[in-house]
XYZ file of C-alpha atoms in Angstrom:
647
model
C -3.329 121.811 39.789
C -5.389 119.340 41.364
C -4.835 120.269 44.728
C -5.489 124.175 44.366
C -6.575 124.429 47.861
C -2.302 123.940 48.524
C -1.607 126.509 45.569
C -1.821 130.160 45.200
C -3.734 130.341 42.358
C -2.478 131.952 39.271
C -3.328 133.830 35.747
C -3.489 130.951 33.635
C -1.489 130.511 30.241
C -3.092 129.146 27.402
C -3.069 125.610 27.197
C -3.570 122.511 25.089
C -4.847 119.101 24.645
C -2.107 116.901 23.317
C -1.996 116.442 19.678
C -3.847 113.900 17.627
C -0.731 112.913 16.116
C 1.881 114.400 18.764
C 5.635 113.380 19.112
C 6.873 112.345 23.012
C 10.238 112.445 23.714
C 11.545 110.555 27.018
C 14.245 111.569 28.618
C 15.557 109.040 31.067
C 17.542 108.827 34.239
C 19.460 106.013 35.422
C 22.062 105.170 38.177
C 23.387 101.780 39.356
C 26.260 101.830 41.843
C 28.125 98.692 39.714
C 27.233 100.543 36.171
C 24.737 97.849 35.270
C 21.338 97.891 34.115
C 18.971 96.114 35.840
C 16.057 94.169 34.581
C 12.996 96.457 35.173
C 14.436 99.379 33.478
C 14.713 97.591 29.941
C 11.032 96.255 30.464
C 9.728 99.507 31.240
C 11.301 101.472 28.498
C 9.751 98.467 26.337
C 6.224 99.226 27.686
C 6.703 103.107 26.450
C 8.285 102.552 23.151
C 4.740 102.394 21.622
C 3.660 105.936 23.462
C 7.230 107.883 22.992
C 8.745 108.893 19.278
C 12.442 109.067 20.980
C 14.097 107.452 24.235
C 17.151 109.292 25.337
C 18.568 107.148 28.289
C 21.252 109.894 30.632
C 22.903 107.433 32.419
C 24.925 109.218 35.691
C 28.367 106.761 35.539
C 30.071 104.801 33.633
C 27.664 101.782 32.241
C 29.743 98.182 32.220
C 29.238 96.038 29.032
C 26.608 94.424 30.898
C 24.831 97.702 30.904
C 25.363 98.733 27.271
C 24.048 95.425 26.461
C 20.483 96.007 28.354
C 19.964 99.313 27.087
C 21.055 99.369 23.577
C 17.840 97.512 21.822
C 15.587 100.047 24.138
C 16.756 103.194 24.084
C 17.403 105.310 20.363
C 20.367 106.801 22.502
C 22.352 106.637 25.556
C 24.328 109.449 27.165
C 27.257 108.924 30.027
C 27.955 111.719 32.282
C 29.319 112.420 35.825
C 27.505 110.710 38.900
C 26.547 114.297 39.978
C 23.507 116.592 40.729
C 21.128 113.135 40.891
C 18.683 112.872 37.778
C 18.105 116.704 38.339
C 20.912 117.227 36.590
C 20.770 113.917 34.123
C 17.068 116.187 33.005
C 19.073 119.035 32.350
C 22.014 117.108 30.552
C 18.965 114.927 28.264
C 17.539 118.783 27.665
C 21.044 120.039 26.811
C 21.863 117.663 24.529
C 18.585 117.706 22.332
C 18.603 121.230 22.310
C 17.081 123.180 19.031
C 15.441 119.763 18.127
C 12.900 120.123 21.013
C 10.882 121.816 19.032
C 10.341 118.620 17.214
C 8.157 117.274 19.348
C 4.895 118.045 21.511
C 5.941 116.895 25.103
C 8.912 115.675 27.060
C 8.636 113.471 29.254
C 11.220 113.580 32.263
C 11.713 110.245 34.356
C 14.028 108.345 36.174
C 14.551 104.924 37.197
C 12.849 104.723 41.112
C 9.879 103.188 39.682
C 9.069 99.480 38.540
C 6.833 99.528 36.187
C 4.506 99.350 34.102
C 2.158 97.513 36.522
C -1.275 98.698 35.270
C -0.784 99.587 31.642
C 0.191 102.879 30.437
C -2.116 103.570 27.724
C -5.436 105.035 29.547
C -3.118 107.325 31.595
C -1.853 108.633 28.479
C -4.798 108.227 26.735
C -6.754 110.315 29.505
C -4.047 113.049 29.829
C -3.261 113.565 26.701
C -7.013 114.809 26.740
C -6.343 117.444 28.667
C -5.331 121.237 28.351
C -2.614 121.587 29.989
C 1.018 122.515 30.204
C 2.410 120.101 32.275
C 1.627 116.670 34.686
C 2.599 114.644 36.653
C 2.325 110.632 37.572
C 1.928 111.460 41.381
C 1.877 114.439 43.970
C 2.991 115.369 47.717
C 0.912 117.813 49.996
C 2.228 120.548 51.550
C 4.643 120.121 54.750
C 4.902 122.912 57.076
C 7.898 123.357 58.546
C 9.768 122.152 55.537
C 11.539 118.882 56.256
C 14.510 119.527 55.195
C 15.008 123.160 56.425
C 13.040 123.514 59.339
C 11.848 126.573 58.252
C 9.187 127.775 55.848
C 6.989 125.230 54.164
C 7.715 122.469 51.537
C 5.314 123.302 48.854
C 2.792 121.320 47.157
C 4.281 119.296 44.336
C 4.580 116.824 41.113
C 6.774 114.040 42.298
C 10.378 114.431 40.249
C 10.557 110.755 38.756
C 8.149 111.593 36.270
C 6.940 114.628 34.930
C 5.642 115.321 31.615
C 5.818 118.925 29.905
C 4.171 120.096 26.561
C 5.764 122.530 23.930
C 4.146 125.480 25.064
C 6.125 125.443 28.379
C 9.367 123.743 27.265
C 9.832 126.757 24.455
C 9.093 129.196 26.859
C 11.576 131.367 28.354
C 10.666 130.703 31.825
C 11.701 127.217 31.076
C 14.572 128.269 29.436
C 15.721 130.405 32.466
C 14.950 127.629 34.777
C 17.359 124.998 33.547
C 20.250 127.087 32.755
C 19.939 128.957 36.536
C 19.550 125.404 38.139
C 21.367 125.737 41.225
C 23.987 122.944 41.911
C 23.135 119.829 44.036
C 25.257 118.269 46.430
C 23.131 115.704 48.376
C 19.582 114.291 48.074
C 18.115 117.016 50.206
C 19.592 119.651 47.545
C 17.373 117.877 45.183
C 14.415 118.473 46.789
C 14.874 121.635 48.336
C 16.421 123.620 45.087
C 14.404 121.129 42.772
C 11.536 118.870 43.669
C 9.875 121.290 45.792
C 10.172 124.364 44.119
C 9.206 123.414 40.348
C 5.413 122.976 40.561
C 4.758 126.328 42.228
C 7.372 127.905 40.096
C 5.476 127.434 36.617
C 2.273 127.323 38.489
C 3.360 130.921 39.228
C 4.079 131.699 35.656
C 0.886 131.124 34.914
C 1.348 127.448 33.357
C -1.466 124.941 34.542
C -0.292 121.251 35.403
C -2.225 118.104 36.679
C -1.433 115.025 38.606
C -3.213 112.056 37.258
C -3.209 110.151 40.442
C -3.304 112.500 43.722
C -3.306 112.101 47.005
C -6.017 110.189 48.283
C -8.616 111.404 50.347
C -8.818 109.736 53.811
C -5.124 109.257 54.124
C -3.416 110.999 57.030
C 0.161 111.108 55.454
C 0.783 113.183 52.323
C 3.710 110.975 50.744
C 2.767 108.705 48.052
C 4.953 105.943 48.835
C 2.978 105.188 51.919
C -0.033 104.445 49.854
C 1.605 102.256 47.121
C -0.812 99.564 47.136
C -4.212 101.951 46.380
C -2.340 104.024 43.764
C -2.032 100.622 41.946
C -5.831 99.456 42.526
C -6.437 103.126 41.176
C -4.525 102.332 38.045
C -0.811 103.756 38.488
C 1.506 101.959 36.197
C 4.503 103.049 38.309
C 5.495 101.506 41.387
C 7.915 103.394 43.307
C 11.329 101.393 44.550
C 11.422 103.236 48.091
C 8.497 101.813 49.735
C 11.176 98.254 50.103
C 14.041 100.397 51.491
C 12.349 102.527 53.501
C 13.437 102.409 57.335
C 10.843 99.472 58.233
C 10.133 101.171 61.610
C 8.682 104.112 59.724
C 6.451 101.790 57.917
C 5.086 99.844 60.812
C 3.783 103.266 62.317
C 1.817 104.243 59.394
C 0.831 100.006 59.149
C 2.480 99.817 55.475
C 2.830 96.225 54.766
C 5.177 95.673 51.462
C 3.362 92.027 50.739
C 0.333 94.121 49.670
C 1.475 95.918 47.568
C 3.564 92.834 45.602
C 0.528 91.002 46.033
C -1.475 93.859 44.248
C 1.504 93.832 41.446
C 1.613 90.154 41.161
C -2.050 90.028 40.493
C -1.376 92.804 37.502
C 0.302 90.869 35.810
C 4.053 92.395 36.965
C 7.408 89.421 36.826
C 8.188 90.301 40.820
C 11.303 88.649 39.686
C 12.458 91.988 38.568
C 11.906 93.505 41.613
C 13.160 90.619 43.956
C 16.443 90.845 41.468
C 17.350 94.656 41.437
C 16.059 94.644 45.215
C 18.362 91.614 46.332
C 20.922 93.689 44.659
C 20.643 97.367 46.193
C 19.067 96.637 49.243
C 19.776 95.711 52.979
C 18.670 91.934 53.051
C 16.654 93.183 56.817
C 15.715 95.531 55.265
C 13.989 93.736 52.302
C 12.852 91.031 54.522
C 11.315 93.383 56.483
C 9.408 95.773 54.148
C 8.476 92.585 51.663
C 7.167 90.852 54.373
C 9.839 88.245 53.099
C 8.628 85.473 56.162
C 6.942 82.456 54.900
C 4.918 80.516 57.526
C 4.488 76.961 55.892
C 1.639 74.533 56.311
C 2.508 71.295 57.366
C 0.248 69.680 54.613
C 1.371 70.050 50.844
C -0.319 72.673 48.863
C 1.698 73.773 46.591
C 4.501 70.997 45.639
C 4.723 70.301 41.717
C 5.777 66.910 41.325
C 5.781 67.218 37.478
C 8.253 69.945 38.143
C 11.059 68.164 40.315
C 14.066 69.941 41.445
C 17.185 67.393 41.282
C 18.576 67.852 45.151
C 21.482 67.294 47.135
C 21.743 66.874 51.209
C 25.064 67.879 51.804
C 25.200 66.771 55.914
C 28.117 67.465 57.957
C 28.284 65.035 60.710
C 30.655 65.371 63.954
C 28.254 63.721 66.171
C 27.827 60.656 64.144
C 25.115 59.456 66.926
C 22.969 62.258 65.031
C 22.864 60.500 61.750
C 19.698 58.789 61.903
C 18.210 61.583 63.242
C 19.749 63.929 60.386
C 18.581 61.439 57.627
C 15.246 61.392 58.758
C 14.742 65.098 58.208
C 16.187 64.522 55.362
C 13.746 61.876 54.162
C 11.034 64.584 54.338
C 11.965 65.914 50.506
C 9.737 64.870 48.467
C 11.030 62.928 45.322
C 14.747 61.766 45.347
C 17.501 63.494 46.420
C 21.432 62.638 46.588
C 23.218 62.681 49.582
C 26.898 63.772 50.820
C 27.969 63.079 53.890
C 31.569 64.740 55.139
C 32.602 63.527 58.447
C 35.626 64.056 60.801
C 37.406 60.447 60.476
C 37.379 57.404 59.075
C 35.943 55.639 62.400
C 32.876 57.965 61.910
C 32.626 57.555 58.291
C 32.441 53.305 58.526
C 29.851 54.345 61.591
C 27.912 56.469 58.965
C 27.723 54.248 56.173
C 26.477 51.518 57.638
C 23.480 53.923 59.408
C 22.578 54.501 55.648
C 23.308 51.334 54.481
C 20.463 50.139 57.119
C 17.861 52.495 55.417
C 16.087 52.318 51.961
C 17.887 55.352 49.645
C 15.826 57.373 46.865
C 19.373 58.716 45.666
C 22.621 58.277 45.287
C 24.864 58.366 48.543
C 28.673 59.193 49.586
C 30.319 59.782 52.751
C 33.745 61.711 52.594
C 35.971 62.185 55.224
C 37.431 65.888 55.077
C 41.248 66.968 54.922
C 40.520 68.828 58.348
C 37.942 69.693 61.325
C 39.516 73.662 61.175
C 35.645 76.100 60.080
C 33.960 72.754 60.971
C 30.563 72.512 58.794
C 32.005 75.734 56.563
C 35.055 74.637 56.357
C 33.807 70.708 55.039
C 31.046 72.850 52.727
C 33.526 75.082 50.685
C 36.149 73.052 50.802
C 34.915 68.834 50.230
C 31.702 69.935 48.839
C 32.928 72.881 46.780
C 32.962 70.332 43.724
C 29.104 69.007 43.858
C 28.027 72.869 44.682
C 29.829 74.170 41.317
C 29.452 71.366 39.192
C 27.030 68.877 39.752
C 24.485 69.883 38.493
C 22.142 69.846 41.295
C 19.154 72.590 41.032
C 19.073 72.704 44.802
C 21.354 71.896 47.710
C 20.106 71.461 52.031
C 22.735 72.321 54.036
C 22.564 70.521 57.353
C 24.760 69.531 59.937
C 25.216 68.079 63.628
C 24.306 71.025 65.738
C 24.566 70.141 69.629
C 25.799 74.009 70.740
C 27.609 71.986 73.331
C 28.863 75.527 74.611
C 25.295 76.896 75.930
C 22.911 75.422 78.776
C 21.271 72.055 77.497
C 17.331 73.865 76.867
C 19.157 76.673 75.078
C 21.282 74.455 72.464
C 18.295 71.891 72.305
C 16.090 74.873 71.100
C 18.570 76.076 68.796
C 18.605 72.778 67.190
C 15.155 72.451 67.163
C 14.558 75.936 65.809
C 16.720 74.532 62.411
C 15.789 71.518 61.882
C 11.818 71.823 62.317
C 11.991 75.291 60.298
C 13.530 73.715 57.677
C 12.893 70.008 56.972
C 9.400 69.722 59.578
C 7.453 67.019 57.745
C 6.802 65.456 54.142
C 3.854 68.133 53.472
C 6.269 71.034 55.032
C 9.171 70.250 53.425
C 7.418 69.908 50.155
C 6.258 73.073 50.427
C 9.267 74.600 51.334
C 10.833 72.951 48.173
C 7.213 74.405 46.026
C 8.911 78.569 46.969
C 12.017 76.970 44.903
C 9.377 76.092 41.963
C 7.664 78.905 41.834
C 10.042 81.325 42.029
C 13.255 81.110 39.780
C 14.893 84.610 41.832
C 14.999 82.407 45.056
C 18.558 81.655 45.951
C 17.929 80.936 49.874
C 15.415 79.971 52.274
C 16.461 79.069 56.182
C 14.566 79.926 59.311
C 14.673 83.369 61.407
C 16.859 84.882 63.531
C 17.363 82.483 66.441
C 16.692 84.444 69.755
C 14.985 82.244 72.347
C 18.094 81.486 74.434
C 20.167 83.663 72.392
C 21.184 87.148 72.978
C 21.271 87.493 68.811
C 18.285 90.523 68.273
C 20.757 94.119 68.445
C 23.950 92.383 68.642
C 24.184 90.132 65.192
C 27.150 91.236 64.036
C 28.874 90.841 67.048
C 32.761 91.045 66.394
C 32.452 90.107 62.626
C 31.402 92.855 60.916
C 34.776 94.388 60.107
C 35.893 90.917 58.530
C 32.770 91.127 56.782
C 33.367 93.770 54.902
C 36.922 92.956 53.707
C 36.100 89.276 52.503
C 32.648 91.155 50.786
C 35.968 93.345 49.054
C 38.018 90.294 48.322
C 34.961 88.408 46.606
C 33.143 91.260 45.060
C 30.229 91.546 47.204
C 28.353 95.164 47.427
C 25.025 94.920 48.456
C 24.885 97.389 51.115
C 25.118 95.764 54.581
C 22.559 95.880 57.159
C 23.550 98.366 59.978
C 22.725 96.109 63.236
C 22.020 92.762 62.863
C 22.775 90.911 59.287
C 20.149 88.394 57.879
C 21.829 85.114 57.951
C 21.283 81.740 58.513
C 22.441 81.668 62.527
C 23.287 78.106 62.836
C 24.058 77.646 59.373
C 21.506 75.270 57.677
C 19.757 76.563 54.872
C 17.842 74.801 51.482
C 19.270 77.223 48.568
C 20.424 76.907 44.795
C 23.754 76.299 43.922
C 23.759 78.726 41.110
C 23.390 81.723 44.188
C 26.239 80.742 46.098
C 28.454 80.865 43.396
C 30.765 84.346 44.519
C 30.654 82.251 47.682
C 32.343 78.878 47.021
C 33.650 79.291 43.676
C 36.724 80.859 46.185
C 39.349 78.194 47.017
C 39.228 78.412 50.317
C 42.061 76.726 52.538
C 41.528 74.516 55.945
C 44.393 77.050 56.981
C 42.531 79.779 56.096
C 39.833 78.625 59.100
C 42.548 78.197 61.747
C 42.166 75.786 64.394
C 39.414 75.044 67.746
C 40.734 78.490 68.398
C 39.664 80.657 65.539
C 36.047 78.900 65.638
C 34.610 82.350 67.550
C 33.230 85.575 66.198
C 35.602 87.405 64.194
C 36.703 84.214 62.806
C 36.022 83.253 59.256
C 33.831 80.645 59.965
C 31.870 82.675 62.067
C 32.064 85.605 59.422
C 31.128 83.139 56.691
C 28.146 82.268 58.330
C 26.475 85.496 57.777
C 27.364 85.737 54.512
C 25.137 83.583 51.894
C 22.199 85.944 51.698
C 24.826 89.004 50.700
C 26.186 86.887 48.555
C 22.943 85.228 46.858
C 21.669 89.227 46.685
C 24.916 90.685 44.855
C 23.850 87.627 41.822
C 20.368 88.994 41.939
C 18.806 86.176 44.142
C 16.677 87.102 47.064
C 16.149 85.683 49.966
C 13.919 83.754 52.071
C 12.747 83.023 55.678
C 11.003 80.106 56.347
C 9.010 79.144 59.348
C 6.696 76.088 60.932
C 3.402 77.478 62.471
C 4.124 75.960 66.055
C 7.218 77.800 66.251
C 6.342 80.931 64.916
C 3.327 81.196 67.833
C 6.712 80.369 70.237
C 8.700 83.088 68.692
C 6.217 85.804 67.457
C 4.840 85.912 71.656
C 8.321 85.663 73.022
C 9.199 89.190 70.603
C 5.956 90.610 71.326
C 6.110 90.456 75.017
C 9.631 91.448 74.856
C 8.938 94.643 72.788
C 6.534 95.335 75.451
C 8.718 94.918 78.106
C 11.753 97.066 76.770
C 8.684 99.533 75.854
C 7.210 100.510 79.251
C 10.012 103.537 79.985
C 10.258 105.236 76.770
C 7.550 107.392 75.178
C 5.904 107.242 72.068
C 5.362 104.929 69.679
C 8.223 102.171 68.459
C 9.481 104.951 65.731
C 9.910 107.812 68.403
C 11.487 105.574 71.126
C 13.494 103.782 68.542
C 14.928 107.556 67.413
C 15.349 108.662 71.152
C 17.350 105.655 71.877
C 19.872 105.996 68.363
C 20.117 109.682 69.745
C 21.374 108.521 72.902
C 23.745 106.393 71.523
C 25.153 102.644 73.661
C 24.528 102.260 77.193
C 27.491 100.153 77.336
C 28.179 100.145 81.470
C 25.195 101.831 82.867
C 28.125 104.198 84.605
C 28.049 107.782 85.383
C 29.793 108.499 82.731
C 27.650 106.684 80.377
C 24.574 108.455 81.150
C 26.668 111.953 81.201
C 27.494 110.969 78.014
C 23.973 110.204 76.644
C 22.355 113.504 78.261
C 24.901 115.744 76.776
C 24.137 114.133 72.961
C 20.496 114.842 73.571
C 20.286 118.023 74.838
C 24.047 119.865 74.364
C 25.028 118.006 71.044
C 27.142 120.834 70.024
C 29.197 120.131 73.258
C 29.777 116.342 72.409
C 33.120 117.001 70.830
C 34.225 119.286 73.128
C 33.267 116.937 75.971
C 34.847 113.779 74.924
C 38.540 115.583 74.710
C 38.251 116.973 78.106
C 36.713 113.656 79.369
C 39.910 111.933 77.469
C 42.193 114.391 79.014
C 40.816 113.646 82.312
C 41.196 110.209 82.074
C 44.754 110.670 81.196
C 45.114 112.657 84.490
C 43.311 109.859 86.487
C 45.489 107.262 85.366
C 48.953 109.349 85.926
C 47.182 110.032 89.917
C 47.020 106.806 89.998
C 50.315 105.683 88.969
C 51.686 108.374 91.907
C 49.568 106.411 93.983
C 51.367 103.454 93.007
C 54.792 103.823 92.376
C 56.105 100.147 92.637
C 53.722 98.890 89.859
C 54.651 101.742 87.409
C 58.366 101.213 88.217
C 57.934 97.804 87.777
C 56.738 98.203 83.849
C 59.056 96.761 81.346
C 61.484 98.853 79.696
């Protein structure tokens, strides 16, 4: 191996270059959650046709027709088995399967489907390996980890990464091979595939004696030994493979090691890769946060135009809900910042405010058409008028883009906090003629883009930690009810807070293609978190992401230098009593769990799952039974009140 000084070295086996005229088999692993096929795994089995004799696709689940349909003009066959024992046990099932005929051909290669690829080309890695005596290789390698990881104990050995390894005929007919795969231990969870797989292959054939190679290894001068850390100089070095995890991995881990996602899509971009296919399987499988996060998915617009294509016009609609009808000007003149025409829908509360309305636009020189409706009912407010009186122009009319605005006055909070807030949307989204334009120029350039709207609002608002609020369980029924599964973000959701957003129609489809009821909103009352307009507020990037469009935020320069200080000298602050770095006081404070009260019994609570977590369970019942006690003392204490409970 490459990395000998991590191996005990071995009596070598004989090995080869690979033939002039060699056969490749692929053997190929895939897994979707919905049983589709997404589009980077059809474009990478493309790219290998030309270096592979046979594809053999082991798909763990039950493909839909949508999934049939992608792989059946790229693959020569497709196998269904059980969802179990990962793509470990999809290799084995491919090897099964072919059996006796693998002595047909000169080298298997074993891969899976956590890579996008190609992004350099594949040819001069083959081309340069196939060079090579050897018995097998590998795309990319992991250093040694002592303790192990996974186990605590021991060490987790120097190895080929599992998603693709490539093994030639002298070690696949061997009976070390042979013995391997039919003693493979069962696998349960991912860290069964590592610990009984993963970690133990290389240094088991490198301790038979076979030699193997990594054709891109660790580099030198890089203090962690996990490839996906390094993503963006593997590509400059020439990988063709670009591993999924590096835009799901926990973004706090990545700001420690100062991983920036953007990079590395800027690195693919410039190689030629469609990032369309990533945004689209990403949008799908991913926590929107998440993805924002680790993509670097923030877009801080120049107020000048630089990038607007007005031979390339999207046809727009403003669809503006207005309460406060003394806000129409106002909302019109943001408006006016599109460039190009644009229709406009107005839905208003009454017929006094509509005749108000009309005659505000009437005043002012159009570059559309223009309609003011008055809607059936004030109950989810601007949702309610947007799914219900608009539902018709968002499915069918044709529009290739929609703004979403309405009267925001947050008449609820202190007057700075709900003019910010209305600030913060408005100037985010619809700033000037050259940011506006630009804004409109992500829509152009990128057909994946369902949504764009600004951050998460938090000057004046209590929204970073606490998102959700009381609408996450809601959430996740009405994501049942209209077939939404892209995994939900675990504190805070990425929505539009406030609920204006520029977006295509086409990615809010699962959203308002529902015939939602005024009833369905309740009244004054049900406008509060746990409602459904409050729930449906948080919903359009979920949505968007579950039809393969990604997401957006959008931002003005003069209020990103507002927010970006505020959050850094907050970070600081909530920083000064905890050790470490953000990823080690971030993990100390998920160990401890809530605060909640700041009581006794909250920090009794917090020291005993830190340092007696064994005791937790044990704790909680007598601290429940003890309760129970207090409150029947009490009730001695007082017998009038617990006489006086209703029968």
């Amino acid at each position: 191996m490459s990395k000998t000084s991590d191996l005990i070295v071995f009596p070598a086996r004989a090995a080869e270059p690979f033939p002039a005229n060699g056969r490749r088999l692929l053997i190929y692993v895939v897994y979707d959650t919905r049983g589709d096929v997404e589009g980077y795994i059809p474009y990478a089995l493309r790219a290998l046709r030309s270096h592979v004799a046979h594809i053999l696709v082991v798909v763990n689940g039950t493909l839909t027709e949508q999934g049939h349909a992608a792989l059946s003009p790229v693959a020569d066959e497709v196998l269904e088995r059980d969802n179990s024992g990962f793509d470990i046990w999809g290799y084995k099932t491919g090897l099964d399967h072919v059996g006796d005929a693998m002595g047909d051909y000169d080298e298997v290669v074993l891969a899976n489907d956590t890579w996008f690829g190609p992004i350099k080309p594949f040819a001069p890695i083959f081309d340069r390996m196939n060079g090579q005596a050897l018995h097998f290789w590998g795309m990319t390698d992991h250093g040694r980890v002592e303790p192990h990881p996974f186990t605590q104990t021991g060490y987790l050995p120097y190895h080929l990464q599992s998603y693709w390894v490539a093994v030639r005929r002298q070690m696949f007919l061997s009976e070390p091979w042979i013995e391997y795969w039919r003693d493979l231990p069962e696998m349960k969870s991912y860290s069964d595939a590592v610990v009984k797989h993963e970690g133990v292959f290389t240094e088991h054939f490198t301790e038979e004696g076979f030699v193997g190679e990594v054709a891109f290894p660790i580099l030198t001068g890089v203090a962690e030994n996990y490839p996906v850390l390094y993503a963006r100089q593997l590509l400059e070095a020439g990988c063709p493979t670009l591993k999924r995890r590096p835009f799901f991995q926990w973004p706090v881990y990545l700001d420690r090691l100062g991983v920036v996602g953007r990079w590395t899509l800027d690195e693919a971009e410039r190689s030629g890769y469609p990032l369309d296919l990533i945004y689209e399987d990403l949008a799908r499988n991913v926590q929107p946060r998440v993805l924002n996060t680790d993509a670097a998915m923030l877009s801080v617009l120049p107020e000048h135009d630089i990038s607007y294509d007005p031979d390339a016009p999207l046809r727009t609609v403003v669809l503006a809900h207005v309460y406060y009808d003394e806000m129409a000007a106002e909302m019109l003149d943001q408006a006016d910042t599109l460039p190009g025409d644009y229709d406009l829908i107005v839905t208003t509360s009454d017929a006094q405010k509509a005749e108000a309305i009309e005659k505000i636009i009437a005043s002012r020189p159009r570059r559309g058409h223009s309609e003011v409706r008055v809607v059936r009912s004030n109950n989810g407010r601007d949702q309610g008028a947007f799914l219900i009186d608009c539902r018709d122009v968002v499915l069918d009319g044709g529009y290739d883009l929609l703004v979403k605005i309405h009267s925001k006055r947050t008449p609820q909070s202190i007057l700075h906090v709900g003019r910010h807030f209305r600030r913060q949307q408005f100037s985010n989204l619809l700033n000037s003629p050259g940011y506006t334009a630009n804004l409109v120029a992500l829509f152009q350039r990128e057909p994946g883009l369902g949504l764009a709207y600004p951050p998460t609002v938090h000057l004046g608002h209590p929204t970073m930690g606490h998102g959700w609020w009381s609408n996450k369980p809601g959430f996740h029924e009405y994501c049942k009810l209209l077939g939404i599964r892209v995994p939900l973000d675990d504190i805070s959701p990425l929505a539009p807070y406030g609920s204006m957003y520029v977006a295509r129609p086409a990615a809010l489809r699962l959203l308002v293609q529902h015939e939602w009821t005024y009833d369905d909103f309740g009244g004054a009352e049900a406008y509060q978190d746990g409602g459904l307009a409050h729930i449906l507020e948080r919903m359009p990037s979920y949505a968007a992401g579950e039809l393969g469009y990604h997401t957006r935020t959008v931002a003005n320069a003069e209020y990103f230098a507002m927010s970006h200080t505020a959050l850094e000298y907050n970070l600081d602050q909530m920083s000064e009593t905890v050790p470490g770095a953000s990823v080690e006081q971030i993990g100390l404070l998920h160990t401890l769990g809530p605060m909640e009260r700041g009581a006794f019994s909250d920090f009794a609570r917090m020291y005993v799952r830190r340092h007696r977590p064994d005791s937790e369970d044990s704790l909680r019942a007598w601290y429940a039974r003890s309760e129970r006690v207090r409150a029947l003392l009490w009730r001695l204490r007082h017998p009038r009140t617990w006489l006086r409970r209703p029968v």
